[in-house]
Coordinates of C-alpha atoms and ligand atoms in Angstrom, one line a residue:
M1 CA 9.2 -10.2 -212.6
T2 CA 6.3 -10.3 -211.4
D3 CA 5.2 -14.3 -210.2
I4 CA 2.1 -15.8 -212.9
S5 CA -0.1 -15.1 -210.1
G6 CA 0.7 -11.8 -209.5
C7 CA 1.0 -11.3 -213.8
W8 CA -2.8 -13.1 -213.5
D9 CA -3.5 -10.4 -211.4
D10 CA -2.7 -7.3 -213.7
V11 CA -4.2 -9.0 -216.5
H12 CA -7.7 -8.7 -214.4
R13 CA -7.2 -5.7 -213.3
E14 CA -6.9 -4.4 -216.5
A15 CA -10.0 -5.8 -217.6
A16 CA -12.0 -4.3 -214.9
R17 CA -10.6 -1.1 -215.9
L18 CA -11.6 -1.8 -220.1
K19 CA -15.1 -4.2 -219.1
P20 CA -17.2 -0.9 -218.6
L21 CA -16.3 0.8 -221.6
H22 CA -17.3 0.7 -225.4
L23 CA -14.8 0.3 -228.7
R24 CA -16.7 3.4 -229.8
D25 CA -14.9 4.9 -226.4
L26 CA -11.6 3.3 -227.1
F27 CA -11.6 4.6 -230.3
D28 CA -12.5 8.2 -229.8
A29 CA -10.1 8.5 -226.1
D30 CA -8.0 7.6 -229.0
P31 CA -7.0 8.1 -232.9
H32 CA -3.6 5.7 -233.4
R33 CA -5.6 2.9 -231.7
F34 CA -5.1 1.2 -235.2
E35 CA -2.1 2.3 -235.6
R36 CA -1.5 0.7 -232.0
L37 CA -3.0 -2.4 -231.9
S38 CA -1.6 -3.9 -235.0
V39 CA 0.8 -6.1 -235.8
R40 CA 2.9 -6.6 -239.2
L41 CA 5.0 -9.4 -240.5
D42 CA 5.8 -8.3 -244.3
D43 CA 2.0 -8.5 -246.5
I44 CA 0.7 -9.9 -243.3
L45 CA -0.9 -8.0 -240.4
V46 CA -3.1 -8.7 -237.9
D47 CA -5.4 -5.8 -236.2
H48 CA -6.7 -6.3 -233.5
A49 CA -7.3 -2.5 -232.4
K50 CA -11.6 -3.5 -232.9
E51 CA -10.4 -6.5 -229.2
K52 CA -11.6 -4.9 -225.6
L53 CA -7.9 -4.1 -225.1
D54 CA -5.7 -0.9 -225.1
S55 CA -1.5 -1.1 -224.9
R56 CA -2.0 -0.9 -220.8
A57 CA -3.6 -4.5 -221.2
M58 CA -1.8 -5.8 -224.1
A59 CA 1.4 -5.1 -221.8
S60 CA -0.3 -6.7 -219.0
L61 CA -0.7 -9.6 -220.9
V62 CA 3.0 -10.0 -222.8
G63 CA 4.7 -9.7 -218.9
L64 CA 1.2 -13.0 -218.4
A65 CA 3.5 -14.9 -221.1
R66 CA 6.5 -13.9 -220.0
A67 CA 5.6 -14.4 -216.1
A68 CA 4.5 -18.5 -218.2
G69 CA 8.0 -19.6 -219.8
V70 CA 6.3 -18.8 -222.9
E71 CA 10.4 -17.8 -224.5
A72 CA 12.1 -20.9 -222.5
R73 CA 8.7 -23.2 -223.2
R74 CA 9.2 -22.5 -227.2
E75 CA 13.2 -23.4 -227.4
E76 CA 12.3 -26.5 -225.6
M77 CA 10.1 -27.1 -228.4
F78 CA 12.6 -26.3 -231.7
R79 CA 15.6 -28.5 -229.9
G80 CA 12.9 -31.6 -229.4
E81 CA 12.6 -32.0 -225.9
A82 CA 9.8 -34.2 -225.2
V83 CA 7.3 -31.3 -224.6
N84 CA 4.6 -34.0 -224.5
V85 CA 5.1 -35.0 -221.8
T86 CA 2.7 -36.9 -221.1
E87 CA 3.5 -39.4 -224.4
R88 CA 7.5 -38.3 -223.5
R89 CA 8.0 -37.6 -227.1
A90 CA 9.0 -34.1 -228.6
A91 CA 6.6 -32.2 -231.1
L92 CA 8.9 -32.2 -234.0
H93 CA 6.7 -30.5 -236.5
V94 CA 8.6 -27.1 -237.0
A95 CA 11.5 -29.4 -238.1
L96 CA 9.3 -31.0 -241.2
R97 CA 9.2 -27.7 -243.0
G98 CA 13.1 -27.3 -241.6
A99 CA 15.9 -26.9 -244.0
G100 CA 19.2 -29.4 -244.2
D101 CA 21.0 -26.4 -242.6
D102 CA 18.9 -26.6 -239.9
H103 CA 20.4 -28.4 -236.9
I104 CA 17.8 -29.9 -234.3
P105 CA 20.0 -31.9 -232.0
M106 CA 17.0 -35.0 -230.9
A107 CA 18.1 -37.8 -228.8
G108 CA 22.0 -37.3 -229.6
G109 CA 21.1 -37.8 -233.5
N110 CA 19.9 -34.6 -235.8
V111 CA 16.9 -35.8 -237.2
M112 CA 17.0 -33.3 -240.6
A113 CA 18.4 -36.2 -242.2
E114 CA 15.1 -38.3 -241.7
V115 CA 13.2 -35.5 -242.0
L116 CA 15.3 -34.7 -245.9
R117 CA 14.6 -38.2 -246.4
L118 CA 11.1 -39.0 -246.7
R119 CA 10.0 -35.7 -247.5
E120 CA 12.9 -36.1 -250.9
R121 CA 10.9 -39.9 -251.4
M122 CA 7.0 -39.1 -250.9
L123 CA 7.8 -35.5 -253.2
G124 CA 9.4 -38.1 -255.7
F125 CA 6.3 -40.1 -255.7
A126 CA 4.2 -37.6 -256.4
R127 CA 5.9 -36.0 -258.5
D128 CA 6.6 -39.2 -260.7
L129 CA 3.1 -39.5 -260.5
R130 CA 1.7 -36.8 -261.5
Q131 CA 4.7 -37.0 -265.1
G132 CA 2.8 -40.7 -265.5
R133 CA 5.9 -42.7 -264.8
V134 CA 3.6 -44.2 -261.5
A135 CA 0.9 -45.0 -263.5
S136 CA -2.0 -47.9 -263.0
L137 CA -2.3 -51.2 -263.3
S138 CA -2.7 -51.0 -267.2
G139 CA -0.1 -48.5 -267.6
E140 CA -2.5 -45.0 -268.0
P141 CA -2.0 -42.9 -265.8
F142 CA -3.5 -42.3 -262.4
S143 CA -7.5 -39.7 -263.1
D144 CA -8.5 -39.7 -259.6
V145 CA -6.5 -40.6 -256.1
V146 CA -8.4 -40.7 -252.8
N147 CA -7.2 -40.0 -249.3
I148 CA -8.6 -42.3 -246.6
G149 CA -7.6 -40.8 -243.3
I150 CA -10.0 -39.1 -240.7
G151 CA -8.8 -36.1 -238.2
G152 CA -5.6 -34.6 -239.2
S153 CA -5.0 -37.3 -241.5
H154 CA -8.2 -36.0 -243.2
L155 CA -8.4 -32.5 -242.6
G156 CA -4.8 -31.0 -243.1
P157 CA -5.2 -32.3 -246.8
L158 CA -8.3 -31.3 -247.2
M159 CA -8.3 -27.9 -246.3
A160 CA -4.9 -27.3 -247.9
T161 CA -5.8 -29.0 -251.2
R162 CA -8.5 -26.7 -251.6
A163 CA -7.6 -23.6 -250.5
L164 CA -4.7 -24.0 -252.8
A165 CA -7.8 -25.2 -255.9
P166 CA -5.7 -22.6 -258.9
F167 CA -2.6 -24.4 -258.3
H168 CA -4.1 -27.2 -258.8
D169 CA -2.7 -29.3 -262.6
G170 CA -2.6 -32.6 -261.5
P171 CA -5.0 -35.7 -261.3
R172 CA -8.5 -35.5 -259.5
L173 CA -8.4 -35.8 -255.5
H174 CA -11.1 -37.5 -253.4
F175 CA -11.1 -37.6 -249.2
V176 CA -12.9 -39.6 -247.6
S177 CA -13.6 -39.1 -243.9
N178 CA -16.6 -41.1 -241.9
V179 CA -16.8 -44.4 -241.8
D180 CA -20.7 -44.0 -242.2
G181 CA -20.4 -45.9 -245.5
A182 CA -21.7 -43.4 -247.6
D183 CA -18.7 -41.4 -247.6
I184 CA -16.8 -43.9 -249.6
A185 CA -19.2 -44.5 -251.3
D186 CA -20.8 -41.9 -252.9
T187 CA -16.5 -41.3 -253.4
L188 CA -16.6 -44.3 -254.9
K189 CA -19.2 -44.0 -257.3
P190 CA -17.7 -42.0 -260.0
L191 CA -14.4 -43.2 -260.3
D192 CA -13.2 -46.2 -262.5
P193 CA -11.2 -48.4 -260.1
R194 CA -8.4 -49.2 -263.2
T195 CA -7.0 -45.9 -263.2
T196 CA -7.7 -45.0 -259.4
L197 CA -5.2 -44.2 -256.8
V198 CA -6.0 -45.2 -253.1
I199 CA -3.8 -43.4 -250.4
V200 CA -3.9 -44.9 -246.7
A201 CA -3.2 -41.9 -244.6
S202 CA -3.6 -43.1 -240.6
K203 CA -0.3 -42.6 -238.4
T204 CA -1.1 -45.6 -236.4
F205 CA -2.8 -47.2 -239.0
A206 CA -4.8 -48.6 -236.5
T207 CA -8.5 -46.1 -236.7
L208 CA -11.2 -48.3 -237.0
E209 CA -12.8 -45.7 -239.5
T210 CA -9.8 -45.1 -241.4
M211 CA -9.1 -48.8 -241.4
T212 CA -12.8 -50.2 -242.6
N213 CA -12.7 -47.4 -245.0
A214 CA -8.8 -49.1 -246.1
R215 CA -10.7 -52.3 -246.4
T216 CA -13.8 -51.3 -248.5
A217 CA -11.5 -49.4 -251.3
R218 CA -9.2 -52.2 -251.4
T219 CA -12.0 -54.9 -251.9
W220 CA -13.0 -51.9 -254.9
L221 CA -10.1 -52.3 -256.4
G222 CA -10.2 -55.4 -256.9
D223 CA -6.7 -57.4 -258.5
A224 CA -5.4 -53.5 -259.0
A225 CA -5.5 -52.9 -254.8
G226 CA -1.9 -54.8 -255.1
H227 CA -0.8 -51.5 -257.5
H228 CA -3.3 -48.7 -256.1
M229 CA -2.8 -48.1 -253.2
A230 CA -0.3 -46.8 -251.0
A231 CA -0.2 -45.9 -246.9
V232 CA 1.3 -42.6 -245.1
T233 CA 2.1 -43.5 -241.4
S234 CA 4.4 -43.9 -238.7
H235 CA 3.8 -47.5 -238.3
P236 CA 5.6 -49.0 -241.8
A237 CA 5.0 -53.0 -240.4
A238 CA 1.5 -52.4 -240.1
A239 CA 0.8 -51.1 -243.8
R240 CA 3.2 -54.1 -244.3
D241 CA 0.9 -56.2 -243.0
F242 CA -2.0 -54.5 -245.1
A243 CA -0.6 -56.3 -248.4
I244 CA 1.3 -52.2 -249.6
D245 CA 4.3 -52.6 -251.2
D246 CA 7.3 -50.9 -249.4
E247 CA 7.5 -48.5 -252.3
R248 CA 4.2 -47.3 -251.9
I249 CA 4.6 -46.6 -248.3
F250 CA 6.3 -43.2 -247.2
G251 CA 6.8 -42.4 -243.4
F252 CA 6.8 -40.1 -240.7
A253 CA 8.0 -39.6 -237.0
D254 CA 6.5 -40.3 -234.0
W255 CA 6.8 -37.5 -232.7
V256 CA 4.6 -35.9 -235.5
G257 CA 1.3 -35.3 -233.9
G258 CA -2.1 -35.8 -236.5
R259 CA -2.9 -32.3 -235.9
Y260 CA 0.8 -31.0 -236.7
S261 CA 1.4 -33.6 -239.7
L262 CA -0.1 -31.4 -243.1
W263 CA 3.8 -30.9 -243.2
S264 CA 5.3 -34.3 -243.1
S265 CA 4.1 -37.2 -245.5
I266 CA 0.4 -36.7 -244.5
G267 CA 0.9 -33.7 -247.0
L268 CA 0.7 -36.7 -249.8
S269 CA -2.5 -35.9 -251.5
L270 CA -1.8 -32.3 -251.8
A271 CA 1.6 -32.3 -253.7
I272 CA -0.3 -34.7 -255.9
A273 CA -2.6 -31.9 -256.1
V274 CA 0.1 -29.0 -257.1
G275 CA 3.2 -30.3 -257.8
D276 CA 6.7 -30.6 -255.5
D277 CA 7.3 -26.8 -256.1
H278 CA 4.9 -26.0 -254.4
F279 CA 4.3 -28.0 -251.9
R280 CA 8.7 -26.8 -251.0
S281 CA 6.8 -22.6 -251.4
F282 CA 3.9 -23.8 -248.4
L283 CA 7.2 -25.2 -246.3
E284 CA 9.1 -22.2 -247.1
G285 CA 6.0 -20.3 -245.5
G286 CA 6.4 -21.9 -242.5
R287 CA 9.5 -21.9 -241.7
M288 CA 9.2 -18.3 -242.3
M289 CA 6.8 -17.6 -239.3
D290 CA 8.4 -20.4 -237.6
R291 CA 12.0 -18.0 -237.9
H292 CA 9.8 -14.7 -236.7
F293 CA 8.0 -16.7 -234.0
R294 CA 11.9 -18.0 -232.9
T295 CA 13.2 -14.0 -232.8
A296 CA 10.3 -11.4 -233.0
P297 CA 10.3 -9.8 -229.1
L298 CA 6.8 -11.0 -228.0
E299 CA 5.2 -7.8 -228.1
G300 CA 5.7 -7.9 -232.6
N301 CA 5.3 -11.7 -232.4
L302 CA 2.0 -12.4 -234.1
P303 CA 1.7 -15.6 -232.9
V304 CA 2.1 -14.6 -229.6
V305 CA -0.3 -11.5 -230.2
L306 CA -2.9 -13.8 -231.1
A307 CA -2.1 -16.0 -228.8
L308 CA -2.9 -13.2 -226.0
I309 CA -5.7 -12.0 -227.4
G310 CA -7.6 -15.7 -227.3
I311 CA -5.8 -15.9 -223.8
W312 CA -7.6 -12.2 -222.7
R313 CA -11.0 -13.0 -224.5
R314 CA -11.5 -16.7 -222.9
N315 CA -9.9 -16.0 -218.8
A316 CA -10.5 -11.5 -218.7
M317 CA -13.1 -11.2 -221.1
G318 CA -14.8 -14.7 -219.7
W319 CA -16.3 -15.4 -223.2
P320 CA -16.2 -19.0 -224.0
T321 CA -16.3 -19.7 -228.0
R322 CA -14.8 -17.8 -231.0
A323 CA -15.7 -17.7 -233.8
L324 CA -13.3 -18.0 -236.9
I325 CA -14.4 -16.4 -240.9
P326 CA -12.4 -17.0 -243.3
Y327 CA -13.3 -14.5 -245.8
D328 CA -12.1 -17.1 -249.2
Q329 CA -14.1 -19.1 -250.4
R330 CA -11.2 -21.0 -250.6
L331 CA -10.9 -21.1 -247.3
A332 CA -14.1 -22.2 -246.3
L333 CA -12.4 -25.6 -244.7
F334 CA -9.8 -23.2 -242.5
P335 CA -12.2 -23.1 -239.6
A336 CA -12.4 -26.9 -239.2
Y337 CA -8.7 -27.6 -239.5
V338 CA -8.1 -24.9 -237.0
Q339 CA -11.6 -26.7 -234.4
Q340 CA -9.0 -29.4 -234.5
L341 CA -5.9 -28.0 -233.8
E342 CA -6.9 -25.9 -231.1
M343 CA -10.0 -27.6 -229.5
E344 CA -7.9 -31.2 -229.4
S345 CA -4.5 -28.9 -228.5
N346 CA -6.1 -26.8 -225.9
G347 CA -9.2 -28.7 -225.0
K348 CA -7.8 -30.1 -221.4
G349 CA -9.4 -29.8 -217.6
V350 CA -5.5 -30.9 -215.9
D351 CA -2.5 -29.0 -216.3
R352 CA 1.0 -30.4 -217.8
D353 CA 1.5 -32.2 -214.1
G354 CA -1.7 -33.9 -214.0
S355 CA -3.1 -30.8 -211.7
P356 CA -6.6 -29.3 -212.2
L357 CA -7.0 -26.6 -214.0
R358 CA -7.2 -23.1 -212.0
R359 CA -8.3 -21.3 -215.3
P360 CA -11.1 -22.2 -217.8
S361 CA -8.7 -23.9 -220.9
A362 CA -9.3 -23.9 -225.4
P363 CA -13.4 -21.7 -225.7
V364 CA -15.4 -23.3 -228.1
V365 CA -14.0 -22.1 -231.4
W366 CA -16.1 -22.7 -234.7
G367 CA -16.8 -20.7 -237.5
G368 CA -18.1 -20.3 -241.3
C369 CA -17.1 -19.1 -244.8
G370 CA -18.3 -15.1 -246.0
T371 CA -20.0 -13.8 -247.2
D372 CA -22.5 -16.8 -246.7
S373 CA -22.3 -16.2 -243.0
Q374 CA -23.8 -13.0 -243.3
H375 CA -26.9 -14.7 -243.8
S376 CA -26.4 -17.5 -241.9
F377 CA -25.0 -17.0 -237.7
F378 CA -24.1 -12.9 -238.2
Q379 CA -27.5 -11.9 -236.3
L380 CA -26.8 -13.6 -233.0
L381 CA -23.3 -11.9 -233.5
H382 CA -24.8 -8.1 -233.9
Q383 CA -27.9 -9.3 -231.9
G384 CA -27.8 -12.1 -229.7
T385 CA -27.0 -11.5 -225.9
D386 CA -24.3 -13.3 -226.0
T387 CA -20.7 -11.6 -227.1
V388 CA -18.6 -13.9 -229.8
P389 CA -15.5 -12.6 -230.8
V390 CA -14.5 -13.4 -234.1
D391 CA -11.4 -13.9 -236.3
F392 CA -11.9 -12.2 -239.6
L393 CA -9.3 -13.0 -242.5
L394 CA -9.1 -11.6 -246.2
A395 CA -6.8 -11.8 -249.0
A396 CA -6.3 -7.9 -250.6
R397 CA -5.8 -9.7 -254.1
P398 CA -8.3 -12.3 -255.6
H399 CA -7.1 -15.3 -257.7
E400 CA -9.5 -14.2 -260.3
A401 CA -9.8 -11.7 -262.9
P402 CA -10.1 -8.5 -260.3
G403 CA -13.4 -7.1 -260.6
A404 CA -17.0 -6.5 -258.3
H405 CA -16.5 -9.5 -256.5
H406 CA -13.2 -9.2 -254.5
A407 CA -14.3 -5.2 -253.7
I408 CA -17.7 -6.6 -252.6
L409 CA -16.2 -9.1 -250.5
A410 CA -13.3 -7.2 -249.0
A411 CA -16.0 -3.9 -248.0
N412 CA -19.1 -7.1 -246.5
A413 CA -15.4 -8.2 -244.1
V414 CA -14.6 -4.9 -243.5
A415 CA -17.8 -3.8 -242.9
Q416 CA -19.1 -6.6 -240.4
A417 CA -16.3 -5.8 -237.9
A418 CA -17.0 -2.4 -237.8
A419 CA -20.6 -2.5 -237.1
L420 CA -20.2 -5.6 -234.7
A421 CA -17.6 -3.8 -233.0
F422 CA -19.6 0.0 -233.2
G423 CA -22.9 -1.1 -233.6
R424 CA -26.2 1.0 -234.7
T425 CA -27.1 3.8 -231.2
E426 CA -30.6 3.9 -231.4
A427 CA -30.3 7.6 -233.0
E428 CA -28.9 6.6 -236.1
V429 CA -31.8 4.6 -235.8
R430 CA -34.0 8.0 -235.6
A431 CA -32.6 9.4 -238.3
A432 CA -32.0 7.0 -240.7
N433 CA -36.1 6.2 -240.6
A434 CA -36.5 9.2 -239.8
A435 CA -34.7 10.1 -243.4
S436 CA -36.2 7.6 -245.9
G437 CA -39.6 8.5 -244.6
V438 CA -40.5 5.5 -242.3
S439 CA -43.6 7.2 -240.0
T440 CA -42.4 8.1 -236.2
D441 CA -44.8 5.3 -234.9
D442 CA -43.0 2.9 -237.2
I443 CA -39.7 4.4 -236.0
H444 CA -41.2 4.1 -232.4
R445 CA -42.1 0.9 -232.4
L446 CA -39.2 -0.5 -234.8
V447 CA -35.8 1.5 -232.5
P448 CA -35.5 -1.4 -230.4
H449 CA -35.3 -4.1 -232.7
R450 CA -32.8 -2.5 -235.5
T451 CA -30.4 -1.2 -232.6
L452 CA -27.0 -2.7 -232.7
P453 CA -25.0 -2.2 -229.8
G454 CA -21.7 -3.0 -230.6
D455 CA -18.8 -3.2 -228.7
R456 CA -18.3 -6.8 -230.4
P457 CA -14.8 -7.5 -230.8
S458 CA -13.0 -8.7 -233.4
T459 CA -9.2 -9.7 -235.2
T460 CA -9.0 -9.1 -238.9
I461 CA -5.6 -10.6 -240.3
L462 CA -4.7 -9.8 -243.8
Y463 CA -2.1 -11.0 -246.1
R464 CA -1.4 -10.5 -250.3
Q465 CA -2.9 -13.8 -251.6
L466 CA -3.4 -17.4 -250.6
D467 CA -1.0 -18.9 -252.2
A468 CA 1.2 -22.4 -251.1
M469 CA 3.6 -20.0 -249.2
T470 CA 0.8 -17.5 -247.3
L471 CA -1.2 -21.0 -246.6
G472 CA 2.2 -21.8 -244.7
R473 CA 2.2 -18.9 -242.9
L474 CA -1.4 -19.1 -241.6
V475 CA -1.4 -22.9 -240.6
A476 CA 2.1 -21.9 -238.6
L477 CA 1.0 -19.4 -237.1
F478 CA -1.8 -20.6 -236.0
E479 CA 0.5 -23.3 -234.9
H480 CA 2.7 -21.3 -233.2
K481 CA -0.3 -19.4 -231.1
V482 CA -2.4 -22.7 -229.8
F483 CA 1.2 -23.9 -228.6
V484 CA 1.4 -20.9 -226.5
E485 CA -1.9 -20.4 -225.3
G486 CA -1.5 -24.2 -223.8
V487 CA 1.9 -22.9 -222.2
I488 CA -0.2 -20.0 -220.9
W489 CA -2.4 -22.1 -219.2
G490 CA 0.2 -24.7 -218.3
L491 CA -1.0 -27.4 -220.1
N492 CA 0.2 -30.2 -222.4
P493 CA -0.9 -29.1 -225.7
F494 CA 0.3 -32.1 -227.8
D495 CA -1.9 -35.4 -226.1
Q496 CA -5.1 -36.4 -226.3
W497 CA -6.1 -39.2 -223.8
G498 CA -9.8 -37.5 -224.4
V499 CA -11.1 -38.8 -228.1
E500 CA -8.7 -42.0 -227.6
F501 CA -11.2 -42.8 -224.3
A502 CA -13.9 -42.4 -226.7
K503 CA -12.9 -44.8 -229.7
D504 CA -12.1 -47.5 -227.6
L505 CA -15.3 -47.5 -225.8
A506 CA -16.9 -48.0 -230.0
Q507 CA -14.7 -50.8 -229.7
Q508 CA -16.4 -52.3 -227.0
L509 CA -19.5 -51.4 -227.7
L510 CA -19.2 -52.8 -231.3
P511 CA -20.9 -56.3 -231.1
M512 CA -23.4 -55.3 -228.9
V513 CA -24.7 -52.7 -231.5
Q514 CA -24.7 -55.7 -234.2
D515 CA -25.8 -58.6 -232.6
G516 CA -28.0 -56.1 -230.1
A517 CA -27.5 -58.1 -227.3
G518 CA -24.5 -58.6 -224.4
T519 CA -25.8 -55.0 -222.4
E520 CA -27.0 -55.8 -219.5
E521 CA -23.8 -54.4 -217.8
L522 CA -24.8 -50.7 -219.9
D523 CA -26.3 -47.5 -218.5
S524 CA -30.1 -48.1 -219.3
S525 CA -29.9 -45.3 -222.3
S526 CA -27.4 -47.0 -224.3
R527 CA -28.9 -49.9 -223.2
G528 CA -32.4 -48.6 -225.3
L529 CA -30.6 -47.2 -227.4
I530 CA -28.7 -50.1 -229.1
A531 CA -32.4 -51.9 -228.9
H532 CA -34.1 -49.2 -230.8
L533 CA -31.9 -49.4 -233.6
D534 CA -31.6 -53.6 -233.3
H535 CA -35.5 -53.5 -233.8
L536 CA -35.8 -50.8 -236.1
G537 CA -32.4 -52.2 -237.7
R538 CA -34.8 -56.4 -237.9
D539 CA -38.6 -54.8 -239.4
Ligands
F6P601 O1 -8.6 -37.8 -233.1 C1 -7.7 -38.4 -232.7 C2 -6.6 -38.1 -233.5 O2 -5.1 -39.6 -232.7 C3 -6.6 -37.6 -234.0 O3 -5.0 -36.3 -233.4 C4 -5.3 -38.1 -235.6 O4 -5.4 -36.9 -236.3 C5 -6.9 -39.5 -235.9 O5 -7.8 -39.4 -234.6 C6 -6.1 -40.0 -236.9 O6 -5.0 -40.9 -236.4 P1 -4.6 -41.8 -237.1 O7 -3.7 -40.2 -238.1 O8 -3.9 -42.3 -236.3 O9 -5.4 -42.5 -238.3

């Protein structure tokens, strides 16, 4: 097997061959391009024919994945080895969706027994609350549930609850994350503390934003606080110190990373919203993707293919950003969820051993929802000076009654990908304008403005319908994609030292902002900002 340096050379050689070719050329040269550059898993289709790729380039990328040790590192992760090398922990989110007969020998024990115990305890509480056996102090059922968390303790439950809205038949769910008092004030304003449960979701139970919001919520609950609060955390002692009763504290292991924790007790708010049958279906979807990721050959392995497309875009083609655009309103928050998943996992500058990376790592991940995005930033995607690769997501079936809506949505998704790829030539613009009676002078004047360069890559992921099982498959698909990219870049996707430092710095600055004093040691900008805030705050 070629060594990894040689494999990178092969990939760059394929890129040099393909860069001068337009996607129009690549499609003209191969009528079977779609069949060659699409992979399936049951109803899920990943069409990457509109990437600046071909089978030879994909083969060089698969060779790179093998040389990087993707298969061996994958097995280490599934076996519960300490793949999170800096924190010397496992990253066993796959166990969270495991079944009783999964045996994961970690540190001599079998983690599945504890995972199942914690899962059943959390799901039992959600079921009791939905059925009124867990009720408010007055005995009334809880009408509203507020999840207070941030990062993975917020984005996952929020995204999933919105995604599964058609199945939501429990209490109303609300989410507070920002320490800006406006967030909790606006959330609590319409609610009644007598029938509201507050869940404090925090792995560390120490994140300043979350604990600040939790204290405000506890005050708002008043005498009911002791009965109307629950905690989801890896630090139960800290939750007890916050006066939350043991039977309302739901745990998860410290080898669960925040951005990988939706499958754990952090999913409590989702289970309350949609019930444990749909939550178990969500877990089953994740388990199905795990089985596929662990067993499918690299060439037809959906997470591996998505990761190799990511490596190709970032390292072979040199594109520093990527847009994720679900044409699925209920996945409107999926870009924000994947943004944390990818940028907090692979936004690193050193490898597992601490040596500086020799190649770029994670791109800037952003996105929006189709079709709204077509009326905001698609202009740049079509005619801007930068190439921004796009991932489209689209269901074949809506939940709403079939009719014009979904056909129009789907037609727009397919059309946008085609327009990005093939553009609109001068000749096509001239012909269209002539046919519509535009004067020759105007045609000549407008042609440069109305041609679209095309050659803008995209991948489209189709699935039958957005239900709990499909959401589980999609979330696990992107988790494993991130993992494979991290292995190829040689970094540790499971820590986040960069954000830890910024949190600590904020704690240091807090008294200076509160008092407007003590800033002598700061840089002149921070000192000037705090002085101005203090001046304006005191007028
Ligand atoms: O952003 C840093 C981070 O640690 C995330 O990884 C995590 O999801 C978030 O903060 C919240 O942490 P906690 O769940 O411990 O409050």
